[in-house]
Coordinates of C-alpha atoms and ligand atoms in Angstrom, one line a residue:
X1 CA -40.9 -19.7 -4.7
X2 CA -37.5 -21.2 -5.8
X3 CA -35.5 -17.8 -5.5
X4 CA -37.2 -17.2 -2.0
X5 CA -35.1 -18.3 0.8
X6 CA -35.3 -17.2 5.0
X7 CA -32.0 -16.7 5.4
X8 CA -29.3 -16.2 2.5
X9 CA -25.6 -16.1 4.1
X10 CA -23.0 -14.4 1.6
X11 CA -19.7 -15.9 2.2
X12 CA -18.7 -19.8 3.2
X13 CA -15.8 -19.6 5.9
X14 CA -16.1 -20.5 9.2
X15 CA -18.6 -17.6 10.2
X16 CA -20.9 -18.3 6.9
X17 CA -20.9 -22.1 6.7
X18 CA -21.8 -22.6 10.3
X19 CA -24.5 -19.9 9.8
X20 CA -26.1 -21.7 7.0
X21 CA -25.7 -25.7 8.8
X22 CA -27.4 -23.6 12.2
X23 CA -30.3 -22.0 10.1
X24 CA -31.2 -25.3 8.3
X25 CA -31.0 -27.4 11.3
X26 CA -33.2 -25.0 12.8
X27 CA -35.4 -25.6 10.2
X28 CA -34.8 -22.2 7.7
X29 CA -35.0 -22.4 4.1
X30 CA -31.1 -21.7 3.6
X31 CA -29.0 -20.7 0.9
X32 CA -25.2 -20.1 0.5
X33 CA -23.3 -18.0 -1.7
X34 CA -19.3 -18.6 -2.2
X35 CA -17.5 -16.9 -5.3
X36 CA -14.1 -18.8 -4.3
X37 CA -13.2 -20.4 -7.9
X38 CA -9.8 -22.5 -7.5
X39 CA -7.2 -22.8 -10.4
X40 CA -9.4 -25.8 -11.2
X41 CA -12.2 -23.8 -11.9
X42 CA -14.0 -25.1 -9.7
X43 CA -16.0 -23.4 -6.3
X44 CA -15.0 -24.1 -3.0
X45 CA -16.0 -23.9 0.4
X46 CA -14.6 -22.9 3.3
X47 CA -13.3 -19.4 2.7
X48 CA -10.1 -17.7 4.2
X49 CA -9.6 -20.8 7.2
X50 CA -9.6 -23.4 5.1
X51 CA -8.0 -22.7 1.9
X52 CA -5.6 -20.4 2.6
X53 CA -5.5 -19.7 6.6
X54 CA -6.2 -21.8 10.0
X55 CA -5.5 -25.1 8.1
X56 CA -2.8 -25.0 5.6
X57 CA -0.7 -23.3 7.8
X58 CA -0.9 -26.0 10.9
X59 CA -0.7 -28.6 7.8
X60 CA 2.7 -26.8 6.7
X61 CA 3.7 -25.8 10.8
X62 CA 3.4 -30.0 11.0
X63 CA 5.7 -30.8 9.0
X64 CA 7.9 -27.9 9.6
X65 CA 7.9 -29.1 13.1
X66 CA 8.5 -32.9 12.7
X67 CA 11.5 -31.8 10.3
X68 CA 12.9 -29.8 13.0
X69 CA 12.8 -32.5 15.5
X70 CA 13.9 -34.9 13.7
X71 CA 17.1 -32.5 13.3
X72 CA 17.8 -31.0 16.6
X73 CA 15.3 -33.1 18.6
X74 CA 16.1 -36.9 18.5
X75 CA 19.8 -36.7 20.0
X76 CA 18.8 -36.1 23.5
X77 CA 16.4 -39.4 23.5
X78 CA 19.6 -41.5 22.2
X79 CA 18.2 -41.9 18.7
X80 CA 20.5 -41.2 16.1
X81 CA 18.9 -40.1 12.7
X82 CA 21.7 -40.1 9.7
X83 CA 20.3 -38.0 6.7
X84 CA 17.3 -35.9 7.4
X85 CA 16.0 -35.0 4.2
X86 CA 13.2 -32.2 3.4
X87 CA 11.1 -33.1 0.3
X88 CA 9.1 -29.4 0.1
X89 CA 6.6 -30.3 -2.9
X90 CA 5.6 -33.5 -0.9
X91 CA 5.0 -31.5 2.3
X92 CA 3.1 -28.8 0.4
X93 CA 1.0 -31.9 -1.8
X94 CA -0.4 -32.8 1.9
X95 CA -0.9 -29.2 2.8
X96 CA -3.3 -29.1 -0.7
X97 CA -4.9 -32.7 0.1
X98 CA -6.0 -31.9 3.5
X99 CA -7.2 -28.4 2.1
X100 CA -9.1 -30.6 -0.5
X101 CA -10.5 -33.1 1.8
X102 CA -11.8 -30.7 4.2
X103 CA -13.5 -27.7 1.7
X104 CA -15.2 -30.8 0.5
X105 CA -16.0 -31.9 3.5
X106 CA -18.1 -28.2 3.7
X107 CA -20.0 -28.8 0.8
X108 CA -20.9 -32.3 1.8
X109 CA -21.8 -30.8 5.1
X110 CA -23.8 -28.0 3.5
X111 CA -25.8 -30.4 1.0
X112 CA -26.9 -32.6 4.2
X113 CA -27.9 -30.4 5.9
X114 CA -30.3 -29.1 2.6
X115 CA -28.7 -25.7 2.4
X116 CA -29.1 -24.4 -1.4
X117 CA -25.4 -23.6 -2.3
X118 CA -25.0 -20.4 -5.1
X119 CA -21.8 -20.0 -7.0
X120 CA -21.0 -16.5 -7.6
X121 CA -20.9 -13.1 -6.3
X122 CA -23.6 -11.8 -3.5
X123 CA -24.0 -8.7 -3.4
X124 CA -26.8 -7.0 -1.0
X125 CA -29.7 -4.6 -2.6
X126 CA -32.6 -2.8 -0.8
X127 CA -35.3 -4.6 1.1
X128 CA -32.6 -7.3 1.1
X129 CA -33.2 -8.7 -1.7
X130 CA -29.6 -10.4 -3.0
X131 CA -27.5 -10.2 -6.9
X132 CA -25.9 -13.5 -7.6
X133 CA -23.6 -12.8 -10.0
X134 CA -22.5 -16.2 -11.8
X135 CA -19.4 -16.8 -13.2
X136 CA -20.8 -17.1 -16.6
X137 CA -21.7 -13.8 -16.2
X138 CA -25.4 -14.1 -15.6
X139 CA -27.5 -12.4 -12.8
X140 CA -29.9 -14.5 -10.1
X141 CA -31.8 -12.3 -7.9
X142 CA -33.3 -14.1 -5.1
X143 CA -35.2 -12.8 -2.0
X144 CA -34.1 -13.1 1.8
X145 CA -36.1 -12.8 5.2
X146 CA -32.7 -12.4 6.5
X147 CA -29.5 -12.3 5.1
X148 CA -26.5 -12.9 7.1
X149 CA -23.5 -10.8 5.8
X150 CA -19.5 -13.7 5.9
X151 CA -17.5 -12.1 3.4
X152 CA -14.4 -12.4 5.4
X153 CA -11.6 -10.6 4.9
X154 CA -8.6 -9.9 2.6
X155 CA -4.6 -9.3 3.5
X156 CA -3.4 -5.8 3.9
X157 CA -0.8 -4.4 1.3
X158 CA 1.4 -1.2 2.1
X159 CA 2.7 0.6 -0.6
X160 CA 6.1 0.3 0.6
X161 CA 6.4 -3.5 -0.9
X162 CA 3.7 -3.7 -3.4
X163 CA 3.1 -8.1 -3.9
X164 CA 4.5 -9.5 -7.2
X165 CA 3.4 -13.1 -6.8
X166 CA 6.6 -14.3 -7.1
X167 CA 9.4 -12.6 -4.5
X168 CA 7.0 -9.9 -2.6
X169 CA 4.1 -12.0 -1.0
X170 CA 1.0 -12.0 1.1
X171 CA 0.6 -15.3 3.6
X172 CA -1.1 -17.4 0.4
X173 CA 2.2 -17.1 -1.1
X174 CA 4.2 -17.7 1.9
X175 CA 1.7 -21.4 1.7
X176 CA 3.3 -22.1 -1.7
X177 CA 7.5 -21.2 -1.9
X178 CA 8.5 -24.5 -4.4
X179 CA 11.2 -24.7 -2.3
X180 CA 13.0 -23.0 1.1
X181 CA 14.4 -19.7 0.6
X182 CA 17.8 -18.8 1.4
X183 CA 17.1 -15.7 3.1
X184 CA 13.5 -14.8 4.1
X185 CA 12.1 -11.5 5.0
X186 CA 8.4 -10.9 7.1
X187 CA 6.7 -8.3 7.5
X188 CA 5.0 -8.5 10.6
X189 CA 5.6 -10.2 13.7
X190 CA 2.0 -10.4 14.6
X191 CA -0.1 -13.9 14.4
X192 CA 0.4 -15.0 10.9
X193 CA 3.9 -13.3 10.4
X194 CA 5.7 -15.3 13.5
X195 CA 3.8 -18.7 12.0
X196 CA 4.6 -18.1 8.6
X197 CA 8.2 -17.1 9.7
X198 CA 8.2 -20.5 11.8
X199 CA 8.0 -23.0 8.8
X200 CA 10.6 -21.7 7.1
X201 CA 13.3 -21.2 9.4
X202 CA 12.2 -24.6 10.5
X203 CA 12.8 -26.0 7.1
X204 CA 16.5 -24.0 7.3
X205 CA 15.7 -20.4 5.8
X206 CA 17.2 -17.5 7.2
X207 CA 14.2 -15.4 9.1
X208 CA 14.2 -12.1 9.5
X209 CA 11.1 -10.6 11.1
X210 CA 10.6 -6.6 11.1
X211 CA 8.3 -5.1 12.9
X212 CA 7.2 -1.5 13.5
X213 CA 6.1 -1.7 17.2
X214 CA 8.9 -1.5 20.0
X215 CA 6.9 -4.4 21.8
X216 CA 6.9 -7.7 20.8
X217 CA 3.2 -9.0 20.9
X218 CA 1.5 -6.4 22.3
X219 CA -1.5 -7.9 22.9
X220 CA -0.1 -11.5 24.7
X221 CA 0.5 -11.1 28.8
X222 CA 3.9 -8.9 29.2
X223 CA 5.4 -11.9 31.3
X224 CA 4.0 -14.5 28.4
X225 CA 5.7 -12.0 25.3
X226 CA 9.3 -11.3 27.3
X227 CA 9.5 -15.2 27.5
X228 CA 8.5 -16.2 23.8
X229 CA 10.8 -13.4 22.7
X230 CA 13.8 -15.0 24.5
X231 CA 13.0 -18.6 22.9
X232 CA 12.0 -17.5 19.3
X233 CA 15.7 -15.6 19.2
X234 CA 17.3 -18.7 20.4
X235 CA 15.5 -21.0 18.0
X236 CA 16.8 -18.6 15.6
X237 CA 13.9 -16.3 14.5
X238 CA 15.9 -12.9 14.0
X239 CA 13.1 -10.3 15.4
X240 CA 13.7 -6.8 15.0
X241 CA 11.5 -4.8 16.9
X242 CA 10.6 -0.8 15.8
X243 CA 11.6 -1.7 12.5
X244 CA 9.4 0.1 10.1
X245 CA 9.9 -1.0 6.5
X246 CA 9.4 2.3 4.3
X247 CA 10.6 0.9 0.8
X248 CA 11.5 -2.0 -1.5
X249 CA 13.5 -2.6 -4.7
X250 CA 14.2 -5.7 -7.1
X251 CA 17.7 -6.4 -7.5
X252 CA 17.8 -9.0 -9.8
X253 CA 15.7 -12.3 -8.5
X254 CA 15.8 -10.7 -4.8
X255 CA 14.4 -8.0 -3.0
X256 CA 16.2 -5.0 -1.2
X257 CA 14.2 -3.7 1.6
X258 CA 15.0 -0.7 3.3
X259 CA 13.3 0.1 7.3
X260 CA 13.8 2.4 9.6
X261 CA 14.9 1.5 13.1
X262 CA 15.6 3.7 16.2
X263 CA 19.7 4.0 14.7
X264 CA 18.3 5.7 11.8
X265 CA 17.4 3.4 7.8
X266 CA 18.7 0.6 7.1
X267 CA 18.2 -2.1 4.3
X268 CA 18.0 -6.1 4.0
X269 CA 18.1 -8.3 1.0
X270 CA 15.8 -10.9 0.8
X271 CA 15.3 -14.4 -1.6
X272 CA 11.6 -14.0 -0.8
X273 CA 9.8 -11.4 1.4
X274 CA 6.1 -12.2 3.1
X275 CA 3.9 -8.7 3.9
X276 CA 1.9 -9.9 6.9
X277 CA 1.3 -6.8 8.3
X278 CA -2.6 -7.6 9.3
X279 CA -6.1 -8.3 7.5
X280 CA -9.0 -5.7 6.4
X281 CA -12.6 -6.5 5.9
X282 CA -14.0 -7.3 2.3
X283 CA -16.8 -5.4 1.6
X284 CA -16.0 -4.1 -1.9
X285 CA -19.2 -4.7 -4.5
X286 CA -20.9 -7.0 -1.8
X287 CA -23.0 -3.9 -0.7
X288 CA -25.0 -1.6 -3.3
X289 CA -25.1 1.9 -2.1
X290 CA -29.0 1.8 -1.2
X291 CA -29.0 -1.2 0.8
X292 CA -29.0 0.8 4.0
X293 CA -26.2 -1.5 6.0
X294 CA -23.7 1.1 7.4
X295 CA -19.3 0.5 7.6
X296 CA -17.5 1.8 10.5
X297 CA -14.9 4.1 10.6
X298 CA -12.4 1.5 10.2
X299 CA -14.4 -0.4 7.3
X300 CA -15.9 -3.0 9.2
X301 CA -19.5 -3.9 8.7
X302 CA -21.6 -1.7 12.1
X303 CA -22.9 -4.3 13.8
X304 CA -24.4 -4.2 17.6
X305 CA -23.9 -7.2 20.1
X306 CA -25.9 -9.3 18.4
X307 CA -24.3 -8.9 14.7
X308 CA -27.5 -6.8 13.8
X309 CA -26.6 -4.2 11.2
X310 CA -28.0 -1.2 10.8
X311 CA -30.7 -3.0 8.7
X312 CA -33.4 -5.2 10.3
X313 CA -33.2 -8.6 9.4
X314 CA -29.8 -8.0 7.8
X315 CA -26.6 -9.5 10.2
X316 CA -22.8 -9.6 9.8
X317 CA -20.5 -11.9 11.5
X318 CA -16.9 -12.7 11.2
X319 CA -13.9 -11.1 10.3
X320 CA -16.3 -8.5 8.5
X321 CA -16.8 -7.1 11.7
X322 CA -15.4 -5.6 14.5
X323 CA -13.5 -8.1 17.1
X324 CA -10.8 -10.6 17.0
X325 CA -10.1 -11.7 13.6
X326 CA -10.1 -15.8 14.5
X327 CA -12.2 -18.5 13.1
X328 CA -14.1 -19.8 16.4
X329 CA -15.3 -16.2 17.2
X330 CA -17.1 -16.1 13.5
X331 CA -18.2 -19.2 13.7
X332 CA -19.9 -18.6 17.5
X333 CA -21.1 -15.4 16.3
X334 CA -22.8 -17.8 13.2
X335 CA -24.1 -20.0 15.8
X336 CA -25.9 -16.8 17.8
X337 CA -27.1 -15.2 14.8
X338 CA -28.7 -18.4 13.2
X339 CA -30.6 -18.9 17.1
X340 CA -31.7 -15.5 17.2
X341 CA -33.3 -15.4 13.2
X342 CA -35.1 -18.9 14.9
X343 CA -36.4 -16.5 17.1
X344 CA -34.2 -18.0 20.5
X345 CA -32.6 -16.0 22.9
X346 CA -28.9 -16.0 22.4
X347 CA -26.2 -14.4 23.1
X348 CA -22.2 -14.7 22.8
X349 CA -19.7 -14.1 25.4
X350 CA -16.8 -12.0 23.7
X351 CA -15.0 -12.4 27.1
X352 CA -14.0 -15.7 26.5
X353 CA -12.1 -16.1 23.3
X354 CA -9.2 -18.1 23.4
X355 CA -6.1 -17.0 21.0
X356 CA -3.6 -19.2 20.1
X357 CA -0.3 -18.6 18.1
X358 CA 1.1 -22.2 16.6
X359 CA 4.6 -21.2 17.1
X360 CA 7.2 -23.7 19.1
X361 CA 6.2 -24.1 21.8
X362 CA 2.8 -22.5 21.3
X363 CA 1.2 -19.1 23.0
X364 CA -2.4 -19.4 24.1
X365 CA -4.2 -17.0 26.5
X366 CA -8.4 -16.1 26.9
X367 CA -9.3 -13.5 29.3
X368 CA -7.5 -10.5 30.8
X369 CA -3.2 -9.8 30.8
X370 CA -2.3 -8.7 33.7
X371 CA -1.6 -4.8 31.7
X372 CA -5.5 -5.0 30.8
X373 CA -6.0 -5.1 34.5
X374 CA -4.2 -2.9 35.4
X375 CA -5.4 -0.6 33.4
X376 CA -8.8 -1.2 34.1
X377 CA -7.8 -0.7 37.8
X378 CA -8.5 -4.3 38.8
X379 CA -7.3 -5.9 41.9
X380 CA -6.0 -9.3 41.3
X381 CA -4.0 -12.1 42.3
X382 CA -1.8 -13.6 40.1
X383 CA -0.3 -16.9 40.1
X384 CA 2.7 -18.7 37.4
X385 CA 4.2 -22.2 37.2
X386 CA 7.2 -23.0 34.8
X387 CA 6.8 -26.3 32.9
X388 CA 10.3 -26.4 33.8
X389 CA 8.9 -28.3 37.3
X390 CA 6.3 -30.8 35.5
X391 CA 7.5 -34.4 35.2
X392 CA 5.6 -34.7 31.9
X393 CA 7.3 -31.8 30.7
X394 CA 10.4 -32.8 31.3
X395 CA 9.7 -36.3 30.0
X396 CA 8.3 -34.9 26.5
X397 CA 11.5 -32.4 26.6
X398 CA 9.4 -29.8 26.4
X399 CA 10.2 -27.4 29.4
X400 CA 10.2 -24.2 28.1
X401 CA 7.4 -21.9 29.0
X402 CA 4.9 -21.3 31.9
X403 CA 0.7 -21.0 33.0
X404 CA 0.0 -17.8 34.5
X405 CA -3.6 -17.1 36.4
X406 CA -5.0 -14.2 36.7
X407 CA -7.6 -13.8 39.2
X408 CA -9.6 -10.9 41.1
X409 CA -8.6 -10.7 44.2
X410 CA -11.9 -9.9 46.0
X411 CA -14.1 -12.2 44.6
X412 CA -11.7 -14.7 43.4
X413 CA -12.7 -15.5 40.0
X414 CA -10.8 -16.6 37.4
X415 CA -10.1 -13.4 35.1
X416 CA -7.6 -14.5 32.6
X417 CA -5.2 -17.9 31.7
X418 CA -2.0 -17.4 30.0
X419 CA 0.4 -20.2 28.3
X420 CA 3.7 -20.4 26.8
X421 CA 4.2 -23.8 26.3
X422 CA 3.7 -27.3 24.2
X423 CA 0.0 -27.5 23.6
X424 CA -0.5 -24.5 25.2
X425 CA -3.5 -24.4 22.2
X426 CA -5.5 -27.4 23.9
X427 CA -4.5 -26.6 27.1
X428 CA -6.0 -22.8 27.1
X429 CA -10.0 -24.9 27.1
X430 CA -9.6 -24.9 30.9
X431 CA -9.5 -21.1 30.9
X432 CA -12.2 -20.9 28.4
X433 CA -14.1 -23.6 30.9
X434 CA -13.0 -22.1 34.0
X435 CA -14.2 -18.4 32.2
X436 CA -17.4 -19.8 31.0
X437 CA -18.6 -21.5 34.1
X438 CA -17.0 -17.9 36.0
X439 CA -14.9 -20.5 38.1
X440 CA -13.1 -19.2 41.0
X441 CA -9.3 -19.8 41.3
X442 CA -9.8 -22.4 44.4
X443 CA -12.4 -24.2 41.8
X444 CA -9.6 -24.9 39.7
X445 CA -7.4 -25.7 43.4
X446 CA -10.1 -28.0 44.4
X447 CA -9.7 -30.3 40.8
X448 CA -8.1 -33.1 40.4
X449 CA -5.7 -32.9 37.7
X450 CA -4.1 -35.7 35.9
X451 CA -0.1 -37.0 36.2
X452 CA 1.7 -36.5 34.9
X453 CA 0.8 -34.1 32.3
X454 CA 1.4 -30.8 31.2
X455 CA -2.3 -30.1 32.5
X456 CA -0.5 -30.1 35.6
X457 CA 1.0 -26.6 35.0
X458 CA -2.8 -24.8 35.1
X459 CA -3.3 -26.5 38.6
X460 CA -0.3 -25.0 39.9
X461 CA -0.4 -21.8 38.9
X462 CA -3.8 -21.9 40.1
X463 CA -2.6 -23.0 43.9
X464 CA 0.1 -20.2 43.1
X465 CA -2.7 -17.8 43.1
X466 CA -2.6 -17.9 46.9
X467 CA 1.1 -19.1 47.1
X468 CA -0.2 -22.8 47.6
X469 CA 2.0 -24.2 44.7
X470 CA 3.0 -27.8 46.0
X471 CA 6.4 -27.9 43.7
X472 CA 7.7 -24.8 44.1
X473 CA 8.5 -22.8 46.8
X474 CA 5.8 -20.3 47.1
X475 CA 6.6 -15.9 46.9
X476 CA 5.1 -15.1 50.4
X477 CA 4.0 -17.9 53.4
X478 CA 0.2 -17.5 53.6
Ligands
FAD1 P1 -13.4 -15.9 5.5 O1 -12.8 -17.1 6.0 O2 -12.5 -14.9 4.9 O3 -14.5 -16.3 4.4 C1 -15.2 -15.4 3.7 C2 -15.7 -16.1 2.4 O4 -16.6 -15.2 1.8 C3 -14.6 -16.3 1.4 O5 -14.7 -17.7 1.0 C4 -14.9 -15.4 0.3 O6 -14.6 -15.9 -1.0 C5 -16.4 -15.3 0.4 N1 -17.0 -14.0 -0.1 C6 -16.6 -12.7 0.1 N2 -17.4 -11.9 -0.5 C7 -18.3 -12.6 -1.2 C8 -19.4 -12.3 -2.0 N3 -19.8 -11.0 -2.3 N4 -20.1 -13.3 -2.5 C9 -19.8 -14.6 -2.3 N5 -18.8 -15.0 -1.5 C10 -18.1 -14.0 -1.0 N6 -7.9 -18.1 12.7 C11 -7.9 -18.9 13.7 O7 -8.9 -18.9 14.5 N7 -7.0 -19.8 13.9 C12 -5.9 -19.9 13.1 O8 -5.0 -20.8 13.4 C13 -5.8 -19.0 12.0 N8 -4.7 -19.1 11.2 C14 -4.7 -18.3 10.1 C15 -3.6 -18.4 9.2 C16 -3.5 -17.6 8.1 C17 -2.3 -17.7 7.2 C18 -4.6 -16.7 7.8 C19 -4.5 -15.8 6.6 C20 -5.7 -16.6 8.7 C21 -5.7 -17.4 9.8 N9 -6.8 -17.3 10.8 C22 -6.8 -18.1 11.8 C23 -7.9 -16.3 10.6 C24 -9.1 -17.0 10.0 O9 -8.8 -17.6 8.8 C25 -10.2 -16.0 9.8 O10 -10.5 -15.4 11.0 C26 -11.5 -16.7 9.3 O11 -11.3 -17.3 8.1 C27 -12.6 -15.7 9.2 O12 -13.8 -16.3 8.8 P2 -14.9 -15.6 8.0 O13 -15.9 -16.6 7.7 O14 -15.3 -14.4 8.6 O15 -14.3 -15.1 6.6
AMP2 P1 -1.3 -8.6 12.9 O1 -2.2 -7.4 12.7 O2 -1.4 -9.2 14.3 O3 -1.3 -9.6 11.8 O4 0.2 -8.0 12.9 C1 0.7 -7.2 11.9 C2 1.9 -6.5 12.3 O5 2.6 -5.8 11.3 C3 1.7 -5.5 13.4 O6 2.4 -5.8 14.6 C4 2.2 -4.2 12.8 O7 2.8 -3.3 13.8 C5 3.2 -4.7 11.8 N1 3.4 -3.7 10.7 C6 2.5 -3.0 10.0 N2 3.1 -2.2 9.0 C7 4.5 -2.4 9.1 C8 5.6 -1.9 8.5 N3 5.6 -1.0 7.5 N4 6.9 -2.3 8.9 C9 7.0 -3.3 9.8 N5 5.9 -3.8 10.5 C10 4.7 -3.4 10.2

């Protein structure tokens, strides 16, 4: 029957889409629903990532970056650059043409891959049986074997700064400022706060990040954080740490924000503020009261370790449920889901999730911090090597930063890479390899490594492991 489909997948961002292409290459009868209508009026594909996340923020973080360089960057390799001019709608015209290109992309993707794409609103009913609502109003119902449960998640808002569109924003808006504000204010200095915060005071804005928590990203390696939070302040990003914003006010086309800081309250005034104070799963009117799937405490979708909810035949992947909120881990998790509905045995290995931060130079880490171990009571080695000492590093002016190695110190294996450094977000695969394939630190000794090149950094720190680093003098003589 037309409205009869094995697996139905609410939601098209990188969890969902990948779900649906996996099912229908594994030869399910697939359909997709998206409700994502642009200004245009028109649906696209892609969800949170692409339209308003992962992409047009390393589009905008681009440009940002080669403005920058072309500033500050170009004197110390003799070339002398007059009049560096920013043109902001350009910049944000190829921000909204690569968003185009590549949500089109999905639904080209989608439609070869003969998944039936819905427009509208999915919303789960008993014995999984799924409302489309359409934006004309009308109702579809169609029938699932399985349904797999993308709908992503939505920006937090605190009452403190409530969004107006226009001065008080979430990260969409901080996408779309016409032009660079004088004086900028974030909320936030997690992920999306310190990227957000990077454009702009690339482009010239004043930044001023507050942020609640005495430690500066808490969940990055201590000895990766300490460093980025030296270079950030020197590249300018003003980062006040235990600042907790408790109110706001207009005051004519700005905003007045009042925190409170260990020295007691204290206010700003802002040209534009961004709230990026963290994301919460959307859930609201996707799941009728009877259709059994339970929320945890925190509002994310119950799932086990294989993304089943509490109904059979009924999953949820993605930022919907628990786990890091990042694009690759809902997109593995749509991978697994799709094999195990095929009836294959899969499994995903939440151990091995890289995170990256796309500030200047980048942060990238997967496994343990060294705190983690600790903590867990761990014995490990640890080994570090500043780029500082690479000839490619030096070369590319880019020596800020250092690979540190984690690794346990009985057996040897590789437990955790951390980087602060340029490309630190391609570089951080070897960990993810060397995590995968449970490498042992002399595994990574043993390889040959390229030069020069930044790579060069992850085979040091490795040798440092056991105080074998070649250019640098070792801690202790083994
Ligand atoms: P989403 O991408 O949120 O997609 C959910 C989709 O479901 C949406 O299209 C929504 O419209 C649709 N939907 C919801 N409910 C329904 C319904 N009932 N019916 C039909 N459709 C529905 N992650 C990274 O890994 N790397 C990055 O560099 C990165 N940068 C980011 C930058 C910013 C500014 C932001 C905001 C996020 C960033 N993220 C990044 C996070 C990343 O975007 C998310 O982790 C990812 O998009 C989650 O994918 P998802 O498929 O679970 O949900
Ligand atoms: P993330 O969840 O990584 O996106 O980071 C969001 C950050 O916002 C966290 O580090 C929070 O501590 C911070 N935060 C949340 N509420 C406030 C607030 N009222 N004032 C300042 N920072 C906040």
């Amino acid at each position: 029957m037309a409205n009869q489909f094995e697996v139905v997948v609410i939601g098209s961002g990188p969890a969902g889409y990948v779900a649906a292409i996996k099912a229908a290459q594994l030869g399910k009868k697939t359909a997709i629903i998206e409700k994502w209508v642009k200004k245009d009026g028109k649906t696209t594909w892609g969800g949170t990532c692409l339209n308003v996340g992962c992409i047009p923020s390393k589009a905008l973080l681009q440009s940002s970056e080669m403005y920058a360089e072309a500033n500050h960057g170009l004197d110390i390799h003799g070339i002398d650059v007059k009049s560096v001019k920013m043109d902001v709608s350009k910049m944000l015209a190829r921000k909204d043409g690569i968003v185009d290109q590549l949500t089109t992309g999905i639904a080209g993707l989608l439609k070869g891959n003969g998944v039936t794409t819905l427009e509208g609103k999915g919303e789960l009913k008993a014995n999984k049986m799924v409302d489309v609502t359409k934006n004309d109003g009308s109702v579809e119902t169609i029938q699932a074997e399985n349904v797999i449960l993308a709908m992503g998640s939505v920006p937090v808002d605190i009452p403190p700064t409530p969004l107006d569109g226009s001065v008080i924003v979430d990260s969409t808006g901080a996408l779309e400022f016409p032009e660079v504000p004088k004086r900028l204010g974030v909320i936030g200095a997690g992920v999306i706060g310190l990227e957000l915060g990077s454009v702009w005071s690339r482009l010239g804005s004043e930044v001023v990040v507050l942020e609640a928590m005495e430690t500066f990203l808490a969940a990055a390696d201590k000895a990766i954080s300490k460093d980025a939070f030296k270079t950030f302040t020197k590249q300018g990003l003003d980062i006040r740490l235990g600042a907790r914003v408790t109110g706001s006010k207009m005051k004519g086309k700005k905003v007045e924000v009042t925190f409170q800081d260990s020295e007691g309250e204290k206010t700003e005034v802002f040209d534009k503020l961004v709230v990026a104070v963290g994301r919460r799963p959307y859930t609201e009117g996707c799941l009728s009261t009877d259709c059994g799937v339970k929320l945890d405490e925190r509002g994310f979708i119950f799932v086990d370790d294989q993304c089943r909810t509490t109904v059979p035949g009924v999953y949820a992947i993605g930022d919907v449920v628990r786990g890091p909120m990042l694009a690759h881990k809902g997109s593995e998790e749509g991978i697994m889901v799709a094999e195990i509905i095929a009836g294959h045995n899969a499994q995903m290995n939440y151990d091995a999730i890289p995170n990256v931060i796309y500030t200047h130079p980048e942060i990238a880490w997967v496994g343990k911090t060294e705190e983690e171990l600790k903590a867990d009571g761990v014995e490990y080695k640890s080994g570090a090597f500043p780029f500082a000492a690479i000839g490619r590093a030096q070369a590319a002016n880019a020596t800020d930063g250092q690979v540190k190695i984690l690794a346990d110190a009985k057996t040897d294996r590789v437990l955790g890479m951390h980087i602060f450094g340029m490309n630190a977000s391609e570089m951080v695969a070897q960990g993810v390899i060397a995590l995968e394939f449970a490498s042992s630190a002399e595994d990574l000794q043993l390889t040959c490594f390229a030069h020069p090149t930044l790579s060069e950094a992850v085979h040091e720190a490795a040798l440092a492991v056991d105080n074998m680093a070649i250019h640098k003098v070792n801690r202790k003589k083994r």
